[in-house]
Amino acid sequence: EAQVTQNPRYLITVTGKKLTVTCSQNMNHEYMSWYRQDPGLGLRQIYYSMNVEVTDKGDVPEGYKVSRKEKRNFPLILESPSPNQTSLYFCASSFKYSGQGRTGANVLTFGAGSRLTVL
Amino acid sequence: AQSVTQLDSHVSVSEGTPVLLRCNYSSSYSPSLFWYVQHPNKGLQLLLKYTSAATLVKGIKGFEAEFKKSETSFHLTKPSAHMSDAAEYFCVVSGQKVTFGTGTKLQVIP
């Protein structure tokens, strides 16, 4: 089954304790990205990757790191979590769209979400 | 730079009446536009997408949207609301970055 798998689904941690949320897709998608969802703010993009070894900042990258060493995996790293990073996180992937002289994300397939609480 | 504005945070309709969810976008190039739906405690599902073909786009579950470049709008419509349409809807503009609107919660009254 084509899917995006993220783990853990739920996590409670404490301020400053490094954590990693994993994301894996089995669709051979080039584009992968992370979002956080907060009430009233919609989803905001944290980081994205157009392909292996190519990553770039989204709109809210502060406090997060990512890496793309393999095409299928795109982990999100919180080096020193703080309470303001308490949120619902989604990983998503897509084929790359190329048209009209530009490239970017196409239809996104989302993971089920990871609810993170930082105390 | 790109941005998305969903003009209503909440919309309430009676079952069987039309649905209109409004979205305006800003982009320095001709964008790809999407509508996604999120049911309570669920993930996100694609409703429809516009990527420069026909300006009237048909999606799943009877939804459609019209791309109007002159008005920079991409409003979502459905002729007749069903109880199962109650959810949160997100308008999205996509280039290399992906920008979501803040969402519109649709309530359907029996």
Coordinates of C-alpha atoms in Angstrom, one line a residue:
Chain A
E1 CA 0.0 0.0 0.0
A2 CA 1.3 3.5 -1.0
Q3 CA 1.8 5.4 2.2
V4 CA 3.8 7.9 4.3
T5 CA 4.7 6.5 7.7
Q6 CA 5.7 8.7 10.6
N7 CA 6.7 7.7 14.1
P8 CA 6.1 8.1 16.9
R9 CA 2.4 9.0 16.6
Y10 CA 2.3 10.4 20.1
L11 CA 5.2 11.7 22.2
I12 CA 5.5 13.6 25.5
T13 CA 8.9 14.9 26.3
V14 CA 10.6 17.5 28.4
T15 CA 12.4 20.7 27.4
G16 CA 15.8 20.2 26.0
K17 CA 15.7 16.5 25.4
K18 CA 16.6 15.8 21.8
L19 CA 14.1 13.9 19.7
T20 CA 13.6 12.7 16.2
V21 CA 10.4 12.1 14.4
T22 CA 10.9 9.7 11.5
C23 CA 9.1 9.8 8.1
S24 CA 9.3 7.2 5.4
Q25 CA 7.5 6.9 2.1
N26 CA 7.3 4.0 -0.3
M27 CA 6.2 5.8 -3.5
N28 CA 9.6 6.9 -4.8
H29 CA 8.6 10.5 -4.4
E30 CA 11.2 13.2 -4.9
Y31 CA 9.6 15.9 -2.8
M32 CA 9.2 15.5 1.0
S33 CA 8.2 18.0 3.6
W34 CA 7.3 18.6 7.2
Y35 CA 4.4 20.7 8.6
R36 CA 3.2 21.7 12.0
Q37 CA -0.5 22.3 12.6
D38 CA -1.7 24.7 15.3
P39 CA -5.3 25.8 16.0
G40 CA -6.2 28.8 13.9
L41 CA -3.0 28.8 11.9
G42 CA -3.5 26.0 9.5
L43 CA -0.5 24.0 8.5
R44 CA 2.8 25.7 8.2
Q45 CA 5.8 24.2 6.3
I46 CA 8.9 23.6 8.4
Y47 CA 11.3 22.2 5.9
Y48 CA 11.1 20.6 2.5
S49 CA 13.4 18.5 0.2
M50 CA 13.3 18.4 -3.5
N51 CA 15.5 15.4 -3.7
V52 CA 18.2 13.4 -1.9
E53 CA 20.8 15.8 -0.2
V54 CA 18.7 18.8 -1.2
T55 CA 16.8 20.5 1.7
D56 CA 15.5 24.0 2.3
K57 CA 13.7 26.0 4.9
G58 CA 10.0 26.4 4.9
D59 CA 8.2 29.2 6.7
V60 CA 8.9 28.1 10.3
P61 CA 12.3 26.3 10.4
E62 CA 13.6 27.7 13.7
G63 CA 14.4 25.0 16.2
Y64 CA 14.2 22.2 13.7
K65 CA 16.7 20.2 11.6
V66 CA 16.2 17.7 8.8
S67 CA 18.3 15.5 6.6
R68 CA 17.6 13.6 3.3
K69 CA 20.3 10.9 3.0
E70 CA 18.0 8.5 1.3
K71 CA 15.1 9.1 -1.0
R72 CA 12.5 7.4 1.1
N73 CA 13.4 8.9 4.5
F74 CA 13.1 12.5 5.8
P75 CA 13.5 12.7 9.6
L76 CA 12.6 15.8 11.6
I77 CA 15.0 16.5 14.5
L78 CA 14.3 18.7 17.4
E79 CA 17.8 19.3 19.0
S80 CA 16.5 21.1 22.1
P81 CA 12.7 21.0 22.2
S82 CA 10.8 23.9 23.9
P83 CA 7.1 24.1 24.9
N84 CA 6.3 26.3 21.9
Q85 CA 7.1 23.3 19.7
T86 CA 4.1 21.4 21.2
S87 CA 2.1 20.8 18.1
L88 CA 0.7 18.2 15.6
Y89 CA 3.3 17.4 13.0
F90 CA 2.7 16.0 9.5
C91 CA 5.1 14.6 7.0
A92 CA 4.1 14.6 3.4
S93 CA 5.6 13.6 0.0
S94 CA 4.8 14.0 -3.7
F95 CA 6.2 13.6 -7.1
K96 CA 8.0 16.7 -8.4
Y97 CA 5.8 18.9 -10.6
S98 CA 7.5 20.4 -13.6
G99 CA 5.7 22.8 -15.8
Q100 CA 5.5 26.4 -16.9
G101 CA 9.2 26.9 -16.2
R102 CA 9.1 25.9 -12.6
T103 CA 9.3 22.9 -10.4
G104 CA 7.7 22.2 -7.1
A105 CA 5.4 19.9 -5.1
N106 CA 2.6 18.1 -6.7
V107 CA -0.3 16.3 -5.0
L108 CA 0.8 15.6 -1.4
T109 CA 0.3 12.3 0.4
F110 CA 0.3 12.9 4.1
G111 CA 1.3 10.8 7.1
A112 CA -1.2 10.2 9.9
G113 CA 0.4 12.9 12.1
S114 CA 2.6 12.9 15.2
R115 CA 1.3 14.7 18.3
L116 CA 4.2 16.1 20.3
T117 CA 3.9 17.6 23.7
V118 CA 6.9 19.4 25.2
L119 CA 6.7 20.0 29.0
Chain B
A1 CA 6.7 34.9 -2.5
Q2 CA 3.3 33.3 -2.2
S3 CA 0.3 33.5 0.2
V4 CA -3.2 32.2 0.7
T5 CA -6.1 33.8 2.4
Q6 CA -9.2 31.8 3.3
L7 CA -11.8 34.5 3.8
D8 CA -14.0 32.6 6.3
S9 CA -12.8 30.7 9.3
H10 CA -16.3 29.1 9.8
V11 CA -19.1 28.4 7.4
S12 CA -22.4 26.9 8.4
V13 CA -24.9 25.5 5.8
S14 CA -28.1 23.4 6.0
E15 CA -28.0 19.9 4.5
G16 CA -28.9 20.0 0.8
T17 CA -28.0 23.7 0.3
P18 CA -25.0 24.9 -1.7
V19 CA -21.5 25.3 -0.2
L20 CA -19.1 28.1 -1.0
L21 CA -15.6 28.3 0.6
R22 CA -13.6 31.2 -0.5
C23 CA -9.9 31.4 -1.2
N24 CA -7.7 34.1 -2.5
Y25 CA -4.0 33.6 -3.4
S26 CA -1.0 35.6 -4.2
S27 CA 1.9 34.3 -6.2
S28 CA 4.7 35.8 -8.3
Y29 CA 4.2 33.1 -10.9
S30 CA 1.4 30.9 -12.2
P31 CA 0.8 28.6 -9.2
S32 CA -0.5 25.1 -8.6
L33 CA -3.5 25.3 -6.4
F34 CA -5.1 22.6 -4.3
W35 CA -8.0 22.1 -1.9
Y36 CA -7.5 19.5 0.9
V37 CA -10.0 18.3 3.5
Q38 CA -9.4 17.2 7.0
H39 CA -12.0 15.3 9.0
P40 CA -11.8 15.5 12.8
N41 CA -8.8 13.6 14.1
K42 CA -7.9 12.4 10.6
G43 CA -5.2 13.1 8.1
L44 CA -5.5 15.3 5.0
Q45 CA -7.1 14.2 1.8
L46 CA -6.9 15.9 -1.6
L47 CA -10.2 17.2 -3.0
L48 CA -9.0 18.7 -6.2
K49 CA -6.1 20.5 -7.9
Y50 CA -5.4 23.1 -10.5
T51 CA -2.2 23.1 -12.5
S52 CA -2.9 25.3 -15.5
A53 CA -5.2 23.2 -17.5
A54 CA -9.0 23.9 -17.4
T55 CA -9.9 26.7 -15.1
L56 CA -13.0 24.8 -13.7
V57 CA -11.7 21.9 -11.8
K58 CA -13.8 18.9 -10.7
G59 CA -12.8 17.0 -7.6
I60 CA -14.0 14.2 -5.5
K61 CA -17.4 14.0 -3.5
G62 CA -19.0 16.5 -5.9
F63 CA -16.8 19.4 -5.1
E64 CA -15.4 21.8 -7.8
A65 CA -13.4 25.0 -7.9
E66 CA -12.9 27.7 -10.4
F67 CA -9.5 29.4 -11.0
K68 CA -9.9 33.1 -11.7
K69 CA -6.6 34.7 -12.5
S70 CA -8.0 38.2 -12.7
E71 CA -9.5 37.9 -9.2
T72 CA -6.6 35.7 -7.8
S73 CA -9.3 33.4 -6.5
F74 CA -9.9 29.7 -6.2
H75 CA -13.2 29.3 -4.5
L76 CA -14.5 25.8 -3.6
T77 CA -18.2 24.9 -4.3
K78 CA -20.6 22.1 -4.0
P79 CA -24.2 22.2 -5.1
S80 CA -25.7 20.3 -2.2
A81 CA -24.1 19.8 1.2
H82 CA -24.1 16.4 2.9
M83 CA -23.7 15.7 6.6
S84 CA -20.4 13.9 5.8
D85 CA -19.0 17.1 4.4
A86 CA -18.6 18.6 7.9
A87 CA -14.8 19.0 8.1
E88 CA -12.0 21.6 7.9
Y89 CA -11.0 22.6 4.4
F90 CA -7.6 24.0 3.4
C91 CA -6.7 26.0 0.3
V92 CA -3.1 25.5 -0.7
V93 CA -0.7 27.2 -3.1
S94 CA 2.3 25.2 -4.2
G95 CA 5.7 26.0 -5.7
Q96 CA 8.8 24.7 -4.2
K97 CA 7.3 25.9 -0.9
V98 CA 3.9 24.8 0.0
T99 CA 1.6 27.4 1.7
F100 CA -1.6 26.5 3.4
G101 CA -4.5 28.8 4.2
T102 CA -5.6 28.9 7.8
G103 CA -8.6 26.7 7.1
T104 CA -12.4 26.9 6.9
K105 CA -14.5 24.8 9.2
L106 CA -17.6 23.7 7.5
Q107 CA -20.6 22.9 9.7
V108 CA -23.6 21.1 8.1
I109 CA -26.9 21.5 9.9
P110 CA -29.5 18.7 9.5

